[in-house]
JSON list of C-alpha atoms and ligand atoms in Angstrom, two decimals:
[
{"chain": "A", "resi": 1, "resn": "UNK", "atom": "CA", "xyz": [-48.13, 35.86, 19.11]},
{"chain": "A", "resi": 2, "resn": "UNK", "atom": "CA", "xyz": [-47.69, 38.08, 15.87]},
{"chain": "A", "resi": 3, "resn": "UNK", "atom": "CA", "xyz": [-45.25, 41.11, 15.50]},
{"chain": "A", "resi": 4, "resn": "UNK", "atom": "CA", "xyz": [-45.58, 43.99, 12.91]},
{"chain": "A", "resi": 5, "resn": "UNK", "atom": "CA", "xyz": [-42.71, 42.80, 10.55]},
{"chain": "A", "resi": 6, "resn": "UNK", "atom": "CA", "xyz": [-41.76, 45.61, 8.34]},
{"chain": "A", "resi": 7, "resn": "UNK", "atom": "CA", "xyz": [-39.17, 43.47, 6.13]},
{"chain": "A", "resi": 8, "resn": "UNK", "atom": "CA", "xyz": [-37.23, 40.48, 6.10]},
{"chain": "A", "resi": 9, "resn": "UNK", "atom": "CA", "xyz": [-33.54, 40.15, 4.55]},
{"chain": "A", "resi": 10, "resn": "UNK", "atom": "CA", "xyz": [-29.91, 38.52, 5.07]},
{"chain": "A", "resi": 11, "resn": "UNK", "atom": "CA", "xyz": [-26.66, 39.88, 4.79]},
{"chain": "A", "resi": 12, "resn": "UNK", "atom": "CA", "xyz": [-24.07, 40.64, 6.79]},
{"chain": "A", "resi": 13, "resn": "UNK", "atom": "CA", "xyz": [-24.03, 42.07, 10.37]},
{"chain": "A", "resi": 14, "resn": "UNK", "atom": "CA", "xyz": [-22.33, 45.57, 9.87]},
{"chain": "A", "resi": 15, "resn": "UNK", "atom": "CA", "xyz": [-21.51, 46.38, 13.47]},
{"chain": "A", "resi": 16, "resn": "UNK", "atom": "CA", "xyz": [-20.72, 45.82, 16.82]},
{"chain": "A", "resi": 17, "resn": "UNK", "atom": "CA", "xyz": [-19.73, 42.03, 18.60]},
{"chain": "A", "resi": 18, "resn": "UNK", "atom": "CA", "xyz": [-21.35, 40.22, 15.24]},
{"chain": "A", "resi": 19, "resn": "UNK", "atom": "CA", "xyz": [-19.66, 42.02, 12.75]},
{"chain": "A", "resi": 20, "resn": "UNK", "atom": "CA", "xyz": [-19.13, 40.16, 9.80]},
{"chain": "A", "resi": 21, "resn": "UNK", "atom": "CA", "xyz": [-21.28, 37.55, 10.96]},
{"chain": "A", "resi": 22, "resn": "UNK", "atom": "CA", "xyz": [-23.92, 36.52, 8.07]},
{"chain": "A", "resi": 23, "resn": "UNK", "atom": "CA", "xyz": [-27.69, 37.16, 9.63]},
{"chain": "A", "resi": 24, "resn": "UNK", "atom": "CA", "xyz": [-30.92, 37.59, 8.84]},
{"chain": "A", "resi": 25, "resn": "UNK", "atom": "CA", "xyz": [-32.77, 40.82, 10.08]},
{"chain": "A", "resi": 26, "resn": "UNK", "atom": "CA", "xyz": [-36.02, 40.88, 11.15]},
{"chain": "A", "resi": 27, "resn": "UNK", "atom": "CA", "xyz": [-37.35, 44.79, 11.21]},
{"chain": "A", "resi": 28, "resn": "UNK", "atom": "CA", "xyz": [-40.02, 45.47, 13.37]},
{"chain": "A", "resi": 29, "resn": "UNK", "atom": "CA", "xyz": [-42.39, 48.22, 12.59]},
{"chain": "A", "resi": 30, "resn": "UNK", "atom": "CA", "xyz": [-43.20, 51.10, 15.60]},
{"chain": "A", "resi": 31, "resn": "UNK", "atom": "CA", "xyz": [-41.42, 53.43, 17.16]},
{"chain": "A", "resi": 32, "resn": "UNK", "atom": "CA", "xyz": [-42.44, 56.65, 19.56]},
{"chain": "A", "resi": 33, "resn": "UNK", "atom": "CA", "xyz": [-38.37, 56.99, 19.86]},
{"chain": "A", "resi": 34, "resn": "UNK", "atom": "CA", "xyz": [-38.12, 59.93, 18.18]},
{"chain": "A", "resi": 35, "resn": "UNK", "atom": "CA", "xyz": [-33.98, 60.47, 16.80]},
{"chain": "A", "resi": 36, "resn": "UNK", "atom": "CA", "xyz": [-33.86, 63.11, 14.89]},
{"chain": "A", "resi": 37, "resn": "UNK", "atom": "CA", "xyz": [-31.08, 61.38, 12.70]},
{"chain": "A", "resi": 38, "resn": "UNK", "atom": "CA", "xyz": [-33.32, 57.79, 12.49]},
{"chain": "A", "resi": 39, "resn": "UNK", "atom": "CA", "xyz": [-32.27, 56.38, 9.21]},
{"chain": "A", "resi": 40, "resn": "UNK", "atom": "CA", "xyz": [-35.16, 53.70, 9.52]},
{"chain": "A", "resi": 41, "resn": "UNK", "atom": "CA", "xyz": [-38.37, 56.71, 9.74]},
{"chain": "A", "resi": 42, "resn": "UNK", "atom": "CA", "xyz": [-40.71, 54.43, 7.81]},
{"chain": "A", "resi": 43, "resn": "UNK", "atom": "CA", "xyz": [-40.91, 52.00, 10.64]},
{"chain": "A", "resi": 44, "resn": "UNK", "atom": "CA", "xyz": [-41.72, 55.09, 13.33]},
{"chain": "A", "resi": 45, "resn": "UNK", "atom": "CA", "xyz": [-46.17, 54.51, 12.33]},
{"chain": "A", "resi": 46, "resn": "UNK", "atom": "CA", "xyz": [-47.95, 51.33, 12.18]},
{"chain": "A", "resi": 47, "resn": "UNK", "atom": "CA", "xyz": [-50.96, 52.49, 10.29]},
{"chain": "A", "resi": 48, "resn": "UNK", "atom": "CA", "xyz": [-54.32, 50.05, 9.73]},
{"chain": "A", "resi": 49, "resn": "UNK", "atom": "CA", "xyz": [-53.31, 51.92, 6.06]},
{"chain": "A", "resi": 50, "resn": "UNK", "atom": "CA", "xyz": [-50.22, 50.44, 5.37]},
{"chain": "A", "resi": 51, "resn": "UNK", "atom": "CA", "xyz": [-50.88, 47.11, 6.39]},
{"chain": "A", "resi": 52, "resn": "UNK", "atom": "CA", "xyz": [-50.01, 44.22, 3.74]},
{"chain": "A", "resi": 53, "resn": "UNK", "atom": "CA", "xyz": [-50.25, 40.83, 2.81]},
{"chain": "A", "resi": 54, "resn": "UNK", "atom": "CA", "xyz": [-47.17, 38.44, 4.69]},
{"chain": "A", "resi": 55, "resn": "UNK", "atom": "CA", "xyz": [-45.99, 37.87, 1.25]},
{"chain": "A", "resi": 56, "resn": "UNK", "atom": "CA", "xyz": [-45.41, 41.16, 0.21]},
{"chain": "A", "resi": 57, "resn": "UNK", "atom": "CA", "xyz": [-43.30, 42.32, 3.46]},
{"chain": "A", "resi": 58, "resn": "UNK", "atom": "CA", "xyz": [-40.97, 39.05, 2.76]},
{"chain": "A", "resi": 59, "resn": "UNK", "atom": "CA", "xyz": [-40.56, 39.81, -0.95]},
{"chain": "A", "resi": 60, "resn": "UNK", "atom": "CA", "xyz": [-39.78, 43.58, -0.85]},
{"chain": "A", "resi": 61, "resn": "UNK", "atom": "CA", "xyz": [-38.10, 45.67, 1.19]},
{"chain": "A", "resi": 62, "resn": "UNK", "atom": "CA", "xyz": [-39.58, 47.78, 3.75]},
{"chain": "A", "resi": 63, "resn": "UNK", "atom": "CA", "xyz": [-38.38, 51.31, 3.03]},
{"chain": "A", "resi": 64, "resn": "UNK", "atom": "CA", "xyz": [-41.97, 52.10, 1.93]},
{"chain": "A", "resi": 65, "resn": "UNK", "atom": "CA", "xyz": [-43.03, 51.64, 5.64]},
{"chain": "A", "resi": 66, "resn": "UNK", "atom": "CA", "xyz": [-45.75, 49.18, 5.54]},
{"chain": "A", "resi": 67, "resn": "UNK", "atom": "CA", "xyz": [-45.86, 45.84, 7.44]},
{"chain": "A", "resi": 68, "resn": "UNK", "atom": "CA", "xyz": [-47.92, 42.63, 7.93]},
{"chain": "A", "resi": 69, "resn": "UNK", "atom": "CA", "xyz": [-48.16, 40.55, 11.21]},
{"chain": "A", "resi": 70, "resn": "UNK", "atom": "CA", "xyz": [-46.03, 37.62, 11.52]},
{"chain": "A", "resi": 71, "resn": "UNK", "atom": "CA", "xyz": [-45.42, 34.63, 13.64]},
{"chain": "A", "resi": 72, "resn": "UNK", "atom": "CA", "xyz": [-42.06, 32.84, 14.40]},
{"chain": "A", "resi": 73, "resn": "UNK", "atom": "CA", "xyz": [-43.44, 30.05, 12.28]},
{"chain": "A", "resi": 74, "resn": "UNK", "atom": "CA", "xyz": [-44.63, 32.28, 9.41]},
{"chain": "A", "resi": 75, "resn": "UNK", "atom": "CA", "xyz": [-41.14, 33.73, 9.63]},
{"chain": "A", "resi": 76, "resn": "UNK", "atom": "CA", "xyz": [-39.18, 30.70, 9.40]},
{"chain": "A", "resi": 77, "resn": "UNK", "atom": "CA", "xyz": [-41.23, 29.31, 6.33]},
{"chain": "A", "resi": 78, "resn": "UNK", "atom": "CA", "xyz": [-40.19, 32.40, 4.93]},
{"chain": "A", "resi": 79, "resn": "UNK", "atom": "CA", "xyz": [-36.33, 32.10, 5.76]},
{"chain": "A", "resi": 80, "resn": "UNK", "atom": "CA", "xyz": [-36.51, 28.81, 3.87]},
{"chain": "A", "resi": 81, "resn": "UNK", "atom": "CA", "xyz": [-38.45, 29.64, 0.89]},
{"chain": "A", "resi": 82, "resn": "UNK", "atom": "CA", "xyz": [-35.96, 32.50, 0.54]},
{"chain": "A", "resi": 83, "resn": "UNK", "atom": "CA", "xyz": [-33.21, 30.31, 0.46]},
{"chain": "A", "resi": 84, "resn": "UNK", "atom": "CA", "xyz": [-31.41, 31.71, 3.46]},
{"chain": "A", "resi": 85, "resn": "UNK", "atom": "CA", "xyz": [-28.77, 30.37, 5.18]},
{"chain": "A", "resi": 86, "resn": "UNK", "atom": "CA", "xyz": [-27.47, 32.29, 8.20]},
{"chain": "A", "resi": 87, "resn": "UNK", "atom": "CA", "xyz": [-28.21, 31.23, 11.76]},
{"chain": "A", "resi": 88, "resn": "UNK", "atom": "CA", "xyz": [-27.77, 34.44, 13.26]},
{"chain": "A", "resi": 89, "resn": "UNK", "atom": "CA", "xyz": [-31.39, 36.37, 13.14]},
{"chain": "A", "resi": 90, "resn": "UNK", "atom": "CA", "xyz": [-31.32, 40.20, 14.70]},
{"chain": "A", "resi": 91, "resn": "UNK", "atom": "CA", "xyz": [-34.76, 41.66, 15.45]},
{"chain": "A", "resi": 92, "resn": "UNK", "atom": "CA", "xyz": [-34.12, 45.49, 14.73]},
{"chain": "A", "resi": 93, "resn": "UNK", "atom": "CA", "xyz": [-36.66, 47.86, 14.29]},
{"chain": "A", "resi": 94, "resn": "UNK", "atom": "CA", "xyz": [-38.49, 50.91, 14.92]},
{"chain": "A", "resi": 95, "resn": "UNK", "atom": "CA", "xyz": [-38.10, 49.63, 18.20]},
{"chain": "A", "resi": 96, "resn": "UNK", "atom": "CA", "xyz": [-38.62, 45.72, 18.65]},
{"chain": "A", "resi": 97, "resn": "UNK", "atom": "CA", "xyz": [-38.94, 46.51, 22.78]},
{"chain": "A", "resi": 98, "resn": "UNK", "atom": "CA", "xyz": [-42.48, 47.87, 22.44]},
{"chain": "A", "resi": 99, "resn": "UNK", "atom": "CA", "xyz": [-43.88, 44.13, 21.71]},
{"chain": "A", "resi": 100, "resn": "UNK", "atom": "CA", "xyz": [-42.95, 40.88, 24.46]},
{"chain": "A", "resi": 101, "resn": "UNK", "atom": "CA", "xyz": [-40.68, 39.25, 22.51]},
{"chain": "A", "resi": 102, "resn": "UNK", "atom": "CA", "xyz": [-40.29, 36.09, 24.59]},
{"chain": "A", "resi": 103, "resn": "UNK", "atom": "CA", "xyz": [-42.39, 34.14, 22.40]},
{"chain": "A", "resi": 104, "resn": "UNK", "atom": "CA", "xyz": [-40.77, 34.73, 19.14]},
{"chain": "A", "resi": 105, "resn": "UNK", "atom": "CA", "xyz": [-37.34, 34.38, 20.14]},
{"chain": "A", "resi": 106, "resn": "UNK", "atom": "CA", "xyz": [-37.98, 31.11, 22.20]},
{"chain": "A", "resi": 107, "resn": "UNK", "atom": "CA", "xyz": [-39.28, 29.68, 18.62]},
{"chain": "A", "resi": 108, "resn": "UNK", "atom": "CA", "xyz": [-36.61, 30.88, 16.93]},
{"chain": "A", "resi": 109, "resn": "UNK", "atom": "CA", "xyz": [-33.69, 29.67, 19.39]},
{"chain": "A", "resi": 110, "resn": "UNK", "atom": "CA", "xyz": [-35.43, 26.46, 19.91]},
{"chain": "A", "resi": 111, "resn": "UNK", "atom": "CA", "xyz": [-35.34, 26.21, 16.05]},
{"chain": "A", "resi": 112, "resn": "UNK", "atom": "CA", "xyz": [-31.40, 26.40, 16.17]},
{"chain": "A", "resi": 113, "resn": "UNK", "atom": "CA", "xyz": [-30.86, 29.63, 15.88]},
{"chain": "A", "resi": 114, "resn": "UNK", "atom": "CA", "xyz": [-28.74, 32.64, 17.01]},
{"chain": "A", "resi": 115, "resn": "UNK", "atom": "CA", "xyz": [-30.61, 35.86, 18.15]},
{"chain": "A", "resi": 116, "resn": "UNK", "atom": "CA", "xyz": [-29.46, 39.16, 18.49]},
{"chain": "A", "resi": 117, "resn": "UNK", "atom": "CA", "xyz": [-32.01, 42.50, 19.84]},
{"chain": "A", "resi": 118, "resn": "UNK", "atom": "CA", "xyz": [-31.24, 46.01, 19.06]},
{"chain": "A", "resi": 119, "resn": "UNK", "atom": "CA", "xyz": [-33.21, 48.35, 21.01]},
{"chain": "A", "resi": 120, "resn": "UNK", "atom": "CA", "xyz": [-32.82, 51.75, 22.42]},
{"chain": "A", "resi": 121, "resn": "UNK", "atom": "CA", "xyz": [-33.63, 50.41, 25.92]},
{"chain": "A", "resi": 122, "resn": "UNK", "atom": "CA", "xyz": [-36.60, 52.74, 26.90]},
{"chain": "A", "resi": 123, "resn": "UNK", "atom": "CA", "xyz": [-38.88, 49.75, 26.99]},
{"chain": "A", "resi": 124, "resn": "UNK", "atom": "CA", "xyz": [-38.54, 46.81, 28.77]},
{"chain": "A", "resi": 125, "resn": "UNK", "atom": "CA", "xyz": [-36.69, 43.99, 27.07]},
{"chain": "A", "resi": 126, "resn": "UNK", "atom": "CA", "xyz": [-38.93, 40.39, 27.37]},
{"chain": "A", "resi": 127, "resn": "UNK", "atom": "CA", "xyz": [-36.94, 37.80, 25.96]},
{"chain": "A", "resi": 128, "resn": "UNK", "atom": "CA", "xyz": [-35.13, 34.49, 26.17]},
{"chain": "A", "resi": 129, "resn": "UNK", "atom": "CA", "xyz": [-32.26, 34.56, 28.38]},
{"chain": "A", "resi": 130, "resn": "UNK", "atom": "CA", "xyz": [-30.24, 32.98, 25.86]},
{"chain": "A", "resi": 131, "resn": "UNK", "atom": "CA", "xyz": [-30.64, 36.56, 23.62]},
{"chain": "A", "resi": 132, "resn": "UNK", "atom": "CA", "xyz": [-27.58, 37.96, 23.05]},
{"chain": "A", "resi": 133, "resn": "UNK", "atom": "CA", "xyz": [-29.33, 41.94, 23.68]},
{"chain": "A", "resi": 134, "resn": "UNK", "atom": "CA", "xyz": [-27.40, 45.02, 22.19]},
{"chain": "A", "resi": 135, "resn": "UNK", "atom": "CA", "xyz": [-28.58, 48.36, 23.83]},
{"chain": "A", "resi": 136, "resn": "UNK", "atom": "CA", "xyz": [-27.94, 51.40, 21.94]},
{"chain": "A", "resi": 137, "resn": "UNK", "atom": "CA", "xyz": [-28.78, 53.67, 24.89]},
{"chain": "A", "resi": 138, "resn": "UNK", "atom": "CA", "xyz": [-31.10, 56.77, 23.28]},
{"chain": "A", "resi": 139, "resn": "UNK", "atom": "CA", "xyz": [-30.69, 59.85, 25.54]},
{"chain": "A", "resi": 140, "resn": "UNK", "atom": "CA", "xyz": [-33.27, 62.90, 25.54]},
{"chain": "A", "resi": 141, "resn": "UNK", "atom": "CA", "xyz": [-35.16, 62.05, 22.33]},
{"chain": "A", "resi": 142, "resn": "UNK", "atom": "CA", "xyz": [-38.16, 63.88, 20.91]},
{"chain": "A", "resi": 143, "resn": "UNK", "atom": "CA", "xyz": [-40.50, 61.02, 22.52]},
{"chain": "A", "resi": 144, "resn": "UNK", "atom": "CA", "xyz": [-39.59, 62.07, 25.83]},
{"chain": "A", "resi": 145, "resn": "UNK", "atom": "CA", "xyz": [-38.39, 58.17, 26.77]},
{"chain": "A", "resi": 146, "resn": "UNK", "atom": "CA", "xyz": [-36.24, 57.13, 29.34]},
{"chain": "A", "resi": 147, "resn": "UNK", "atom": "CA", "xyz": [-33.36, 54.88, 29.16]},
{"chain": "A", "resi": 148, "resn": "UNK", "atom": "CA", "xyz": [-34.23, 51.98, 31.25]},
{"chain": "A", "resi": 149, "resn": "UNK", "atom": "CA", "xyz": [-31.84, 50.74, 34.24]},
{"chain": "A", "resi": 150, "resn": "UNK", "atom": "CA", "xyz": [-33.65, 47.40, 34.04]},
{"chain": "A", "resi": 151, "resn": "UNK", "atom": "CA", "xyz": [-32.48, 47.20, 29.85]},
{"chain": "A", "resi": 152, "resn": "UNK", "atom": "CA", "xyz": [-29.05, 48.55, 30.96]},
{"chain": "A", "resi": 153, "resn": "UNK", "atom": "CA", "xyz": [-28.59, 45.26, 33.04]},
{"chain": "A", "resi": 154, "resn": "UNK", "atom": "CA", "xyz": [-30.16, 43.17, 31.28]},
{"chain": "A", "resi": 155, "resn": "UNK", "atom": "CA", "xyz": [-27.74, 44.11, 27.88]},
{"chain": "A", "resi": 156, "resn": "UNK", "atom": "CA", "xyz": [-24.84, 42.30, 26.78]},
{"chain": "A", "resi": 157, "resn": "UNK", "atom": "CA", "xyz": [-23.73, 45.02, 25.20]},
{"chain": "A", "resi": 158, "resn": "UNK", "atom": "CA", "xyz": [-23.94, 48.67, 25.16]},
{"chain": "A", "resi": 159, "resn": "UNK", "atom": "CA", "xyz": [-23.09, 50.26, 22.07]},
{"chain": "A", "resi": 160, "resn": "UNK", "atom": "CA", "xyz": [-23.47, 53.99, 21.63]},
{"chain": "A", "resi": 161, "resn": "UNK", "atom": "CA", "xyz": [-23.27, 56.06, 19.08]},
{"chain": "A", "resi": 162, "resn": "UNK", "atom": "CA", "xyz": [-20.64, 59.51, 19.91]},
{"chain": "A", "resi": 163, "resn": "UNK", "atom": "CA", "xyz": [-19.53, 62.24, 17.79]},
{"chain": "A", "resi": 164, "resn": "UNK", "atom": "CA", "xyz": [-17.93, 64.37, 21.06]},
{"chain": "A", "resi": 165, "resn": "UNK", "atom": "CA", "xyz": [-16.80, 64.08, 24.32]},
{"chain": "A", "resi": 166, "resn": "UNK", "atom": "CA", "xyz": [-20.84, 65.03, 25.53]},
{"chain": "A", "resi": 167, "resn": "UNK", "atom": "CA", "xyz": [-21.95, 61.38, 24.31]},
{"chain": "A", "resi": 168, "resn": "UNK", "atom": "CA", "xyz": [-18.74, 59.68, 26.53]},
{"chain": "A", "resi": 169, "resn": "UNK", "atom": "CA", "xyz": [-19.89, 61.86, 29.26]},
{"chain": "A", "resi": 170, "resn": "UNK", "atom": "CA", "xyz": [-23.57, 61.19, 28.34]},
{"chain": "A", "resi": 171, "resn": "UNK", "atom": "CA", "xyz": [-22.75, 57.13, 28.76]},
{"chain": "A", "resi": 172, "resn": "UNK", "atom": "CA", "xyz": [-20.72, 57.66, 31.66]},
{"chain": "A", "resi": 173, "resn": "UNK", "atom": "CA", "xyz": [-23.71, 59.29, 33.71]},
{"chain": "A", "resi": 174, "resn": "UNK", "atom": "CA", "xyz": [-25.69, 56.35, 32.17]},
{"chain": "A", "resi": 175, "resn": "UNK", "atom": "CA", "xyz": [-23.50, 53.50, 33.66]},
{"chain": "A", "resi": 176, "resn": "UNK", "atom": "CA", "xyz": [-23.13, 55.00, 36.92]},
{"chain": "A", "resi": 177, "resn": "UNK", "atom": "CA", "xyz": [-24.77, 52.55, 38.98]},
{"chain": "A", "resi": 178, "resn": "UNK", "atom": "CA", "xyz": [-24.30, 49.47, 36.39]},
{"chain": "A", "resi": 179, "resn": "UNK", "atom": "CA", "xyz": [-22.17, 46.33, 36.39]},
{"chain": "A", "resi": 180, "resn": "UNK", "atom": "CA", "xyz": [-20.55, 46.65, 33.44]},
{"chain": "A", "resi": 181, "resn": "UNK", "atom": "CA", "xyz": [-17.88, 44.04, 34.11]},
{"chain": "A", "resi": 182, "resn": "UNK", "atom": "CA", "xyz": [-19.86, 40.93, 31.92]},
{"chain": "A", "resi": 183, "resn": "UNK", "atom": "CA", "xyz": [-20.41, 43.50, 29.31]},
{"chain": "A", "resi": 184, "resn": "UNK", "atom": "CA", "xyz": [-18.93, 44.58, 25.89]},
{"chain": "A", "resi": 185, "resn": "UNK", "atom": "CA", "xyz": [-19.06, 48.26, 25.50]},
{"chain": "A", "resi": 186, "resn": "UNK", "atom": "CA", "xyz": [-18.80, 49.70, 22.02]},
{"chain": "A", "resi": 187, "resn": "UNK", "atom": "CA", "xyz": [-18.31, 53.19, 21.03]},
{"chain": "A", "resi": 188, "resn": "UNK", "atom": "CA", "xyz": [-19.70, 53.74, 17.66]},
{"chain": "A", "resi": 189, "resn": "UNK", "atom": "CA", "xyz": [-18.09, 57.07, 15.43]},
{"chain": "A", "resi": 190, "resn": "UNK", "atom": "CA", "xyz": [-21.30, 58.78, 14.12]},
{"chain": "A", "resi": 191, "resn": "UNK", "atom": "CA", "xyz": [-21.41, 58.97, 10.17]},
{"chain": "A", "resi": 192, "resn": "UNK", "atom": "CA", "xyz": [-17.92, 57.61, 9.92]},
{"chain": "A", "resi": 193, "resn": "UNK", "atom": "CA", "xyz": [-16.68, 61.46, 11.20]},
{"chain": "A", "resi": 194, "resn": "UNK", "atom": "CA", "xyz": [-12.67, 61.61, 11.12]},
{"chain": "A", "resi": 195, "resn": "UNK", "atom": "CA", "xyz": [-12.80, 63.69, 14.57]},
{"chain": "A", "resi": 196, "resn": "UNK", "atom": "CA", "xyz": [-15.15, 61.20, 15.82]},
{"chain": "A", "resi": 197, "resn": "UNK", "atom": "CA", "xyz": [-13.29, 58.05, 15.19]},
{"chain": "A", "resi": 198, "resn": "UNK", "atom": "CA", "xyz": [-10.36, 59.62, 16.70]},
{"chain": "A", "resi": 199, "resn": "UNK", "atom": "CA", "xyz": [-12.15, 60.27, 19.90]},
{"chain": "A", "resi": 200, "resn": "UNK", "atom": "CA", "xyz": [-13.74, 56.62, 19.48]},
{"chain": "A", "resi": 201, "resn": "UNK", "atom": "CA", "xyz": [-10.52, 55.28, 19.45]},
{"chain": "A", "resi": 202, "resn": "UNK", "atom": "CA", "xyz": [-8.41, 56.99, 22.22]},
{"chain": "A", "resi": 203, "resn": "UNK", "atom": "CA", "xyz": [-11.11, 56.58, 24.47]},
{"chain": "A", "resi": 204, "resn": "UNK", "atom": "CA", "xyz": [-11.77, 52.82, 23.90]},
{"chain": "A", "resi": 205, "resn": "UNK", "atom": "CA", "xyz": [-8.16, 52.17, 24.00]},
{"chain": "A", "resi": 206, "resn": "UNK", "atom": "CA", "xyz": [-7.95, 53.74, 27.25]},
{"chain": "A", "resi": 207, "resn": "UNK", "atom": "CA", "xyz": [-11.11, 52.00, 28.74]},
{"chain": "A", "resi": 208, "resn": "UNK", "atom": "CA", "xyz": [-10.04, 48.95, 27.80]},
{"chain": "A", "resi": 209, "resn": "UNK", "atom": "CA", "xyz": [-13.42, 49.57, 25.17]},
{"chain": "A", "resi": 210, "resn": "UNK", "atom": "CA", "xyz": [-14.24, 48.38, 22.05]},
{"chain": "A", "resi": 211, "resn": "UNK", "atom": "CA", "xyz": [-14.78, 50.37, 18.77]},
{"chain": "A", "resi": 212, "resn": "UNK", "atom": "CA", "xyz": [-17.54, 49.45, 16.47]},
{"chain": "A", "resi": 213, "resn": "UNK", "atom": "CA", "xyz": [-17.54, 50.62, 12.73]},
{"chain": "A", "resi": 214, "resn": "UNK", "atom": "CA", "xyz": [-20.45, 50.65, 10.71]},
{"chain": "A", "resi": 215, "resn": "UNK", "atom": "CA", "xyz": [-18.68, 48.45, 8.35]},
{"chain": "A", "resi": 216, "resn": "UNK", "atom": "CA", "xyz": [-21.56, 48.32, 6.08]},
{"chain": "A", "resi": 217, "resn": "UNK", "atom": "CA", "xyz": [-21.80, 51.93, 5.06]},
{"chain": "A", "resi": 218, "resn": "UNK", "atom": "CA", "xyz": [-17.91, 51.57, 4.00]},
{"chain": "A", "resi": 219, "resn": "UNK", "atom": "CA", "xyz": [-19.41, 48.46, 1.80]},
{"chain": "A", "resi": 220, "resn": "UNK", "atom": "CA", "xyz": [-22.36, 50.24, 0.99]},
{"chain": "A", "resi": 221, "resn": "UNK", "atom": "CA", "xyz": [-24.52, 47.58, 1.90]},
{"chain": "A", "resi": 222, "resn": "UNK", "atom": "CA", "xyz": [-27.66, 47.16, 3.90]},
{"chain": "B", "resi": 1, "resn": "LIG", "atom": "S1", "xyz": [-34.90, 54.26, 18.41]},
{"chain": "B", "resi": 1, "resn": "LIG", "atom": "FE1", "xyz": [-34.08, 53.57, 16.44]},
{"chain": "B", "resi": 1, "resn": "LIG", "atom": "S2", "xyz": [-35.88, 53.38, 15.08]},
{"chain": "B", "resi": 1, "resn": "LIG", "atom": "FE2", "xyz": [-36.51, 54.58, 16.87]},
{"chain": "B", "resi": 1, "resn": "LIG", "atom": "S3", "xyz": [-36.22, 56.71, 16.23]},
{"chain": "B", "resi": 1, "resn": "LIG", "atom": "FE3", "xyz": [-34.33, 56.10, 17.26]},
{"chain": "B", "resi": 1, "resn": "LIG", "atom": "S4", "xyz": [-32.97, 55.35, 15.64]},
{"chain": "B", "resi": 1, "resn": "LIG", "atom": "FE4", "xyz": [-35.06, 55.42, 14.79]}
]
């Protein structure tokens, strides 16, 4: 099966459980999400127009939003001739959820590695079991999409995003009728806010939570 890859590139994993775990990131293109504050907009389309050669998405980045289909095997020919090294691979997007990924992250786990989703769980997550899957639950976006009970459960972690006490409340409402107690949850200060890494904190410390930093904005990094 082939995914619309919209770049290709290793570094560090800024946030969440992984952090500081070297991986390579896998951005799919497409997403009807909607956040107003998306940092990754260029993946949102996946026009006919934009489409590119497999070469091109591996040698450049993607801010430019085009793509070209890939394969697991096309992408792990590319890991090599790149010279990569990590064995940690995280399929970001747009939103990776809108495509079955079962296939690609068998291949990739069968070829020894890690893998690691992000998704906003509003789609249903196909994958291997073995996927370590990070929710980052979006709530009343533009796109009008639900967040999923079914992606909720099937998450190993929920990490979510809070500037105020609405977002804890938000997440609470969420987890309701969820197990939570084989999951990491991770609050996540919004745009590295004093006010709301000081809410971020007291409330994972009292929750028995876990705080995740977007280490690589501090380090300016991708
Ligand atoms: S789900 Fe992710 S990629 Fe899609 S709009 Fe929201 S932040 Fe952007």
């Amino acid at each position: 099966m082939k995914y619309p890859v919209n770049e290709v590139f290793e570094t560090i994993q800024g946030e969440g459980t992984f952090t500081g775990v070297p991986a390579i990131f896998v951005r799919l293109q497409g997403c009807p999400v909607g956040c107003a504050w998306c940092d990754t907009k260029q993946t949102w389309d996946v026009l006919e127009a934009n489409k590119v050669s497999q070469q091109q998405v591996i040698a450049v980045d993607g801010t430019i939003g085009r793509w070209a289909n890939h394969d697991a095997s096309s992408l792990l020919a590319a890991f090599t001739e790149k010279g990569f090294t990590a064995k940690h691979i995280v399929i970001t997007g747009g939103e990776p959820c809108l495509y079955d990924l079962s296939e690609l992250t068998s291949q990739l786990i069968e070829a020894g590695n890690s893998v690691q989703i992000e998704t906003s769980g509003t789609f249903e997550i196909h994958c291997h079991e073995q996927v370590w899957v990070t929710v980052s639950p979006k709530v009343n976006m533009k796109g009008g999409y639900k967040v999923l009970t079914t992606a909720l459960v099937r998450a190993n972690e929920i990490k979510h995003p809070i500037a105020t006490q609405n977002h804890i409340d938000e997440l609470d409402e969420l987890l309701t009728d969820i197990d939570v107690t084989n999951k990491t949850i991770c609050l996540q200060p919004i745009s590295q806010k004093p006010r709301a890494t000081e809410l971020a904190m007291k409330t994972c410390i009292s929750r028995n939570w876990r705080l995740s930093i977007q280490t690589h904005k501090y380090l300016d990094i991708d």
